Tab-separated table of C-alpha atoms in Angstrom:
chain	number	residue	atom	x	y	z
N	1	MET	CA	-0.158	-35.941	9.957
N	2	ILE	CA	2.324	-36.169	7.171
N	3	ILE	CA	2.855	-33.456	4.754
N	4	SER	CA	5.261	-34.281	1.812
N	5	PHE	CA	7.560	-31.604	0.148
N	6	ASN	CA	9.401	-32.144	-2.977
N	7	LYS	CA	12.937	-31.727	-2.635
N	8	ARG	CA	13.112	-30.027	-6.286
N	9	ILE	CA	10.534	-27.283	-4.951
N	10	TYR	CA	11.446	-26.390	-1.511
N	11	PRO	CA	14.887	-25.843	0.345
N	12	LYS	CA	15.226	-27.670	3.294
N	13	ARG	CA	15.858	-24.242	5.189
N	14	ALA	CA	12.769	-22.959	4.441
N	15	ILE	CA	10.945	-25.921	6.124
N	16	ASN	CA	13.118	-26.009	9.043
N	17	ASN	CA	12.564	-22.489	9.750
N	18	ALA	CA	8.799	-22.845	9.298
N	19	ALA	CA	8.741	-25.730	11.562
N	20	ARG	CA	10.499	-23.972	14.463
N	21	ALA	CA	8.349	-20.984	13.851
N	22	TYR	CA	5.270	-23.497	14.294
N	23	LYS	CA	7.172	-25.377	17.664
N	24	ASP	CA	4.506	-24.313	19.734
N	25	LEU	CA	1.361	-25.590	17.775
N	26	ALA	CA	2.950	-28.776	17.119
N	27	GLU	CA	5.967	-31.635	17.224
N	28	PHE	CA	7.965	-31.685	13.959
N	29	LYS	CA	10.063	-34.222	12.569
N	30	ILE	CA	11.529	-33.775	9.318
N	31	SER	CA	12.873	-36.927	7.250
N	32	GLU	CA	13.965	-37.563	3.513
N	33	LYS	CA	12.579	-40.188	1.275
N	34	ASP	CA	12.390	-40.614	-2.708
N	35	GLY	CA	12.986	-36.808	-3.300
N	36	TYR	CA	10.755	-35.559	-0.787
N	37	TYR	CA	10.925	-33.965	2.879
N	38	ILE	CA	8.428	-35.828	4.824
N	39	THR	CA	7.376	-33.641	7.825
N	40	LYS	CA	5.616	-35.128	10.519
N	41	LEU	CA	3.293	-33.329	12.947
N	42	SER	CA	2.329	-34.868	16.013
N	43	ASN	CA	0.846	-33.458	19.554
N	44	ILE	CA	-0.952	-30.638	17.527
N	45	ASP	CA	-2.449	-28.084	19.212
N	46	LYS	CA	-6.483	-29.066	19.330
N	47	ASP	CA	-7.484	-25.207	18.235
N	48	VAL	CA	-5.339	-25.269	14.999
N	49	LYS	CA	-5.954	-28.924	14.060
N	50	GLY	CA	-8.077	-27.994	10.944
N	51	ILE	CA	-5.703	-25.409	9.733
N	52	ILE	CA	-2.487	-25.872	10.718
N	53	LYS	CA	-1.321	-28.119	7.436
N	54	ASP	CA	-2.626	-25.590	4.882
N	55	GLU	CA	-1.315	-22.380	7.475
N	56	PHE	CA	2.434	-24.443	7.346
N	57	CYS	CA	2.493	-25.135	3.547
N	58	ASN	CA	1.812	-20.793	3.241
N	59	HIS	CA	4.406	-20.290	5.981
N	60	ILE	CA	6.965	-22.040	4.030
N	61	ILE	CA	6.386	-19.991	0.407
N	62	SER	CA	6.716	-17.118	2.738
N	63	GLU	CA	10.204	-18.328	4.081
N	64	ILE	CA	11.153	-19.030	0.806
N	65	LYS	CA	10.515	-15.576	-0.386
N	66	SER	CA	12.484	-13.791	2.573
M	1	MET	CA	-6.507	-26.020	-14.984
M	2	ILE	CA	-8.405	-28.205	-13.566
M	3	ILE	CA	-11.466	-26.772	-10.997
M	4	GLU	CA	-12.665	-29.109	-7.620
M	5	GLU	CA	-15.313	-27.058	-6.569
M	6	SER	CA	-16.482	-29.547	-3.933
M	7	SER	CA	-12.941	-29.141	-2.392
M	8	ASN	CA	-12.900	-25.006	-3.041
M	9	GLN	CA	-9.671	-25.459	-4.923
M	10	ILE	CA	-8.052	-25.440	-8.415
M	11	ILE	CA	-5.091	-26.946	-9.805
M	12	ILE	CA	-2.627	-25.317	-12.191
M	13	SER	CA	-0.340	-27.160	-13.976
M	14	VAL	CA	2.938	-25.336	-15.332
M	15	ASN	CA	5.877	-26.058	-17.180
M	16	PRO	CA	8.737	-24.598	-15.164
M	17	LYS	CA	10.928	-24.287	-18.642
M	18	ILE	CA	8.494	-21.342	-19.602
M	19	TYR	CA	7.550	-20.107	-15.852
M	20	PRO	CA	10.762	-20.506	-14.104
M	21	LEU	CA	10.514	-21.307	-9.995
M	22	GLU	CA	11.524	-18.177	-9.073
M	23	ALA	CA	8.529	-16.855	-10.924
M	24	ILE	CA	6.207	-19.594	-9.563
M	25	TYR	CA	7.199	-18.330	-5.727
M	26	GLY	CA	6.521	-14.661	-6.239
M	27	ALA	CA	3.293	-15.565	-7.589
M	28	ALA	CA	2.315	-18.006	-5.181
M	29	TYR	CA	3.627	-15.265	-2.456
M	30	VAL	CA	1.370	-12.505	-3.686
M	31	PHE	CA	-1.488	-15.441	-3.481
M	32	LEU	CA	-0.706	-16.265	0.272
M	33	SER	CA	-3.714	-14.346	1.549
M	34	ARG	CA	-6.427	-15.179	-0.610
M	35	ALA	CA	-5.924	-18.861	-0.641
M	36	TYR	CA	-3.683	-21.830	0.411
M	37	ILE	CA	-1.300	-22.824	-1.950
M	38	PHE	CA	0.824	-26.231	-2.269
M	39	LEU	CA	3.304	-26.869	-4.971
M	40	ASP	CA	4.502	-30.429	-6.409
M	41	GLU	CA	5.885	-31.830	-9.149
M	42	ASN	CA	4.119	-34.560	-11.595
M	43	LYS	CA	6.000	-37.136	-13.675
M	44	LYS	CA	6.089	-34.821	-16.619
M	45	LYS	CA	8.725	-32.645	-14.728
M	46	GLU	CA	5.396	-30.148	-14.435
M	47	ILE	CA	5.000	-28.060	-11.572
M	48	ILE	CA	1.325	-28.537	-9.951
M	49	ILE	CA	0.007	-25.564	-8.109
M	50	THR	CA	-2.992	-26.219	-5.967
M	51	LEU	CA	-4.779	-23.497	-4.797
M	52	LYS	CA	-7.144	-23.471	-1.934
M	53	SER	CA	-9.436	-20.768	-1.390
M	54	ARG	CA	-9.636	-19.176	2.188
M	55	LYS	CA	-13.016	-18.124	1.248
M	56	LYS	CA	-15.870	-20.731	-0.467
M	57	LEU	CA	-15.925	-19.747	-3.875
M	58	ASP	CA	-18.389	-21.131	-6.772
M	59	LYS	CA	-17.093	-22.421	-9.752
M	60	LYS	CA	-16.769	-18.970	-11.920
M	61	GLN	CA	-15.027	-17.289	-8.990
M	62	LEU	CA	-12.508	-20.440	-8.958
M	63	ASP	CA	-11.788	-19.701	-12.663
M	64	ASP	CA	-11.303	-16.422	-11.983
M	65	LEU	CA	-8.837	-17.371	-9.392
M	66	GLY	CA	-7.050	-19.322	-11.386
M	67	GLY	CA	-7.054	-16.712	-14.193
M	68	GLU	CA	-5.745	-14.027	-12.158
M	69	PHE	CA	-2.727	-16.262	-10.525
M	70	HIS	CA	-1.741	-16.823	-14.272
M	71	ASN	CA	-1.531	-13.153	-14.664
M	72	GLU	CA	0.480	-12.795	-11.930
M	73	LEU	CA	2.434	-15.788	-12.875
M	74	LEU	CA	3.486	-13.682	-16.124
M	75	ASN	CA	3.834	-10.581	-14.325
M	76	TYR	CA	7.009	-12.702	-11.781
M	77	THR	CA	7.988	-14.324	-15.180
M	78	LEU	CA	8.740	-10.993	-16.929
M	79	ARG	CA	10.166	-8.993	-14.082
M	80	TYR	CA	12.584	-12.201	-13.114
M	81	GLU	CA	13.501	-11.721	-16.786
M	82	ILE	CA	14.373	-8.085	-16.638
M	83	SER	CA	16.133	-8.484	-13.368
M	84	LYS	CA	18.293	-11.525	-15.077
M	85	ASN	CA	19.266	-8.930	-18.433
M	86	ASN	CA	19.959	-6.247	-16.107
M	87	LYS	CA	22.298	-7.809	-13.672
M	88	LYS	CA	25.425	-6.052	-15.067
M	89	ILE	CA	24.325	-2.889	-15.485
M	90	ARG	CA	23.026	-3.014	-11.689
M	91	GLU	CA	26.479	-4.300	-10.718
M	92	TYR	CA	28.352	-1.552	-13.074
M	93	ILE	CA	25.772	1.096	-11.283
M	94	VAL	CA	26.954	0.159	-7.944
M	95	GLY	CA	30.437	-0.250	-8.633
M	96	ARG	CA	30.636	3.324	-9.880
M	97	ALA	CA	28.609	4.779	-7.011
M	98	LEU	CA	31.057	3.064	-4.524
M	99	ILE	CA	33.681	4.325	-6.615
M	100	GLY	CA	32.018	8.014	-6.456
M	101	ALA	CA	31.837	7.633	-2.841
M	102	ILE	CA	35.879	6.872	-2.605
M	103	GLY	CA	36.815	9.690	-4.331
M	104	LYS	CA	34.655	12.080	-2.261
M	105	ASP	CA	36.059	10.794	0.490
M	106	GLY	CA	39.739	11.735	-0.643
M	107	GLY	CA	40.720	8.264	-2.091
M	108	GLY	CA	40.007	6.264	0.777
M	109	ASP	CA	42.538	2.840	0.455
M	110	MET	CA	42.682	3.306	-3.351
M	111	ASP	CA	45.223	5.207	-5.078
M	112	GLU	CA	45.266	6.775	-8.372
M	113	GLU	CA	46.294	3.550	-10.552
M	114	GLY	CA	43.954	1.383	-8.407
M	115	MET	CA	41.281	3.824	-9.277
M	116	LYS	CA	41.877	3.313	-12.842
M	117	ASP	CA	42.675	-0.414	-12.835
M	118	MET	CA	39.407	-0.634	-11.357
M	119	GLU	CA	37.235	2.076	-14.227
M	120	GLU	CA	39.346	-0.343	-16.708
M	121	TYR	CA	37.758	-3.758	-15.523
M	122	ILE	CA	34.108	-1.739	-15.458
M	123	ASP	CA	34.659	-0.539	-18.799
M	124	GLU	CA	35.632	-4.019	-20.040
M	125	ASP	CA	32.305	-5.145	-17.890
M	126	ILE	CA	30.322	-2.678	-20.039
M	127	GLU	CA	31.573	-4.176	-23.090
M	128	GLU	CA	30.609	-7.363	-22.221
M	129	TRP	CA	27.182	-6.092	-21.652
M	130	LYS	CA	24.775	-7.312	-24.574
M	131	GLY	CA	21.528	-5.919	-25.404
M	132	ASP	CA	21.772	-2.270	-24.136
M	133	ASP	CA	19.332	-1.385	-26.618
M	134	LEU	CA	19.068	2.203	-25.219
M	135	GLY	CA	22.863	2.892	-24.296
M	136	ILE	CA	22.356	3.531	-20.929
M	137	SER	CA	25.068	1.419	-19.949
M	138	LEU	CA	27.523	4.186	-21.440
M	139	PRO	CA	28.777	6.671	-19.223
M	140	TRP	CA	27.451	10.523	-19.820
M	141	GLU	CA	31.072	11.770	-20.341
M	142	LYS	CA	31.622	9.400	-22.994
M	143	GLN	CA	28.129	10.145	-24.952
M	144	SER	CA	28.945	13.921	-24.224
M	145	LYS	CA	32.198	13.594	-26.218
M	146	LYS	CA	30.837	11.561	-28.579
M	147	THR	CA	28.186	13.858	-29.841
M	148	GLY	CA	30.320	16.664	-28.620
M	149	LYS	CA	27.763	18.407	-26.538
M	150	LYS	CA	29.116	20.618	-22.920
M	151	LYS	CA	27.815	19.728	-20.090
M	152	ALA	CA	24.903	21.971	-19.096
M	153	LEU	CA	24.633	23.653	-15.824
């Protein structure tokens, strides 16, 4: 699963913090390409496979605000 | 605003010159418990906000959700603008409070001359501060002098 976060909107610190919080649910690999942070999720816990993407994006927003 | 009933989501595009990114973050944060939110930017440099409802909603409800998000966006934009305009006065209040605390403890590390310098510095800051329509940046001592009123006990 790949999620692209616009660099002008999402600070890297927030993405890193969210990835750290979700480390038990999936493996995260973050790279940069064309103004986006490309976040690759692998080995996703099967219980959260359907919602992890949306919940992860929400978690980043909460990280931005904190 | 685009309503996509089949995917239970709405797509809103906003101009960041009108709604600052900080306001968008704030409004998005309020909606985290009701929707999944994703932000992006289009070629026109507008911010694209995708709100995917956590609950299944019909078209009318999705439309309402979008309307509520717009209201929250306006609310946060106003709060952001007020906070920006009041920055100087907030700094002044904290500065005054710190000076007051130093005075109560018997001066701390700052001597009388240092205190005077600090007060002058703060007074200069007040002079710079514009938009004080209510005159709240003027210390009450000065206001009393101006009006000739005595301090009420």
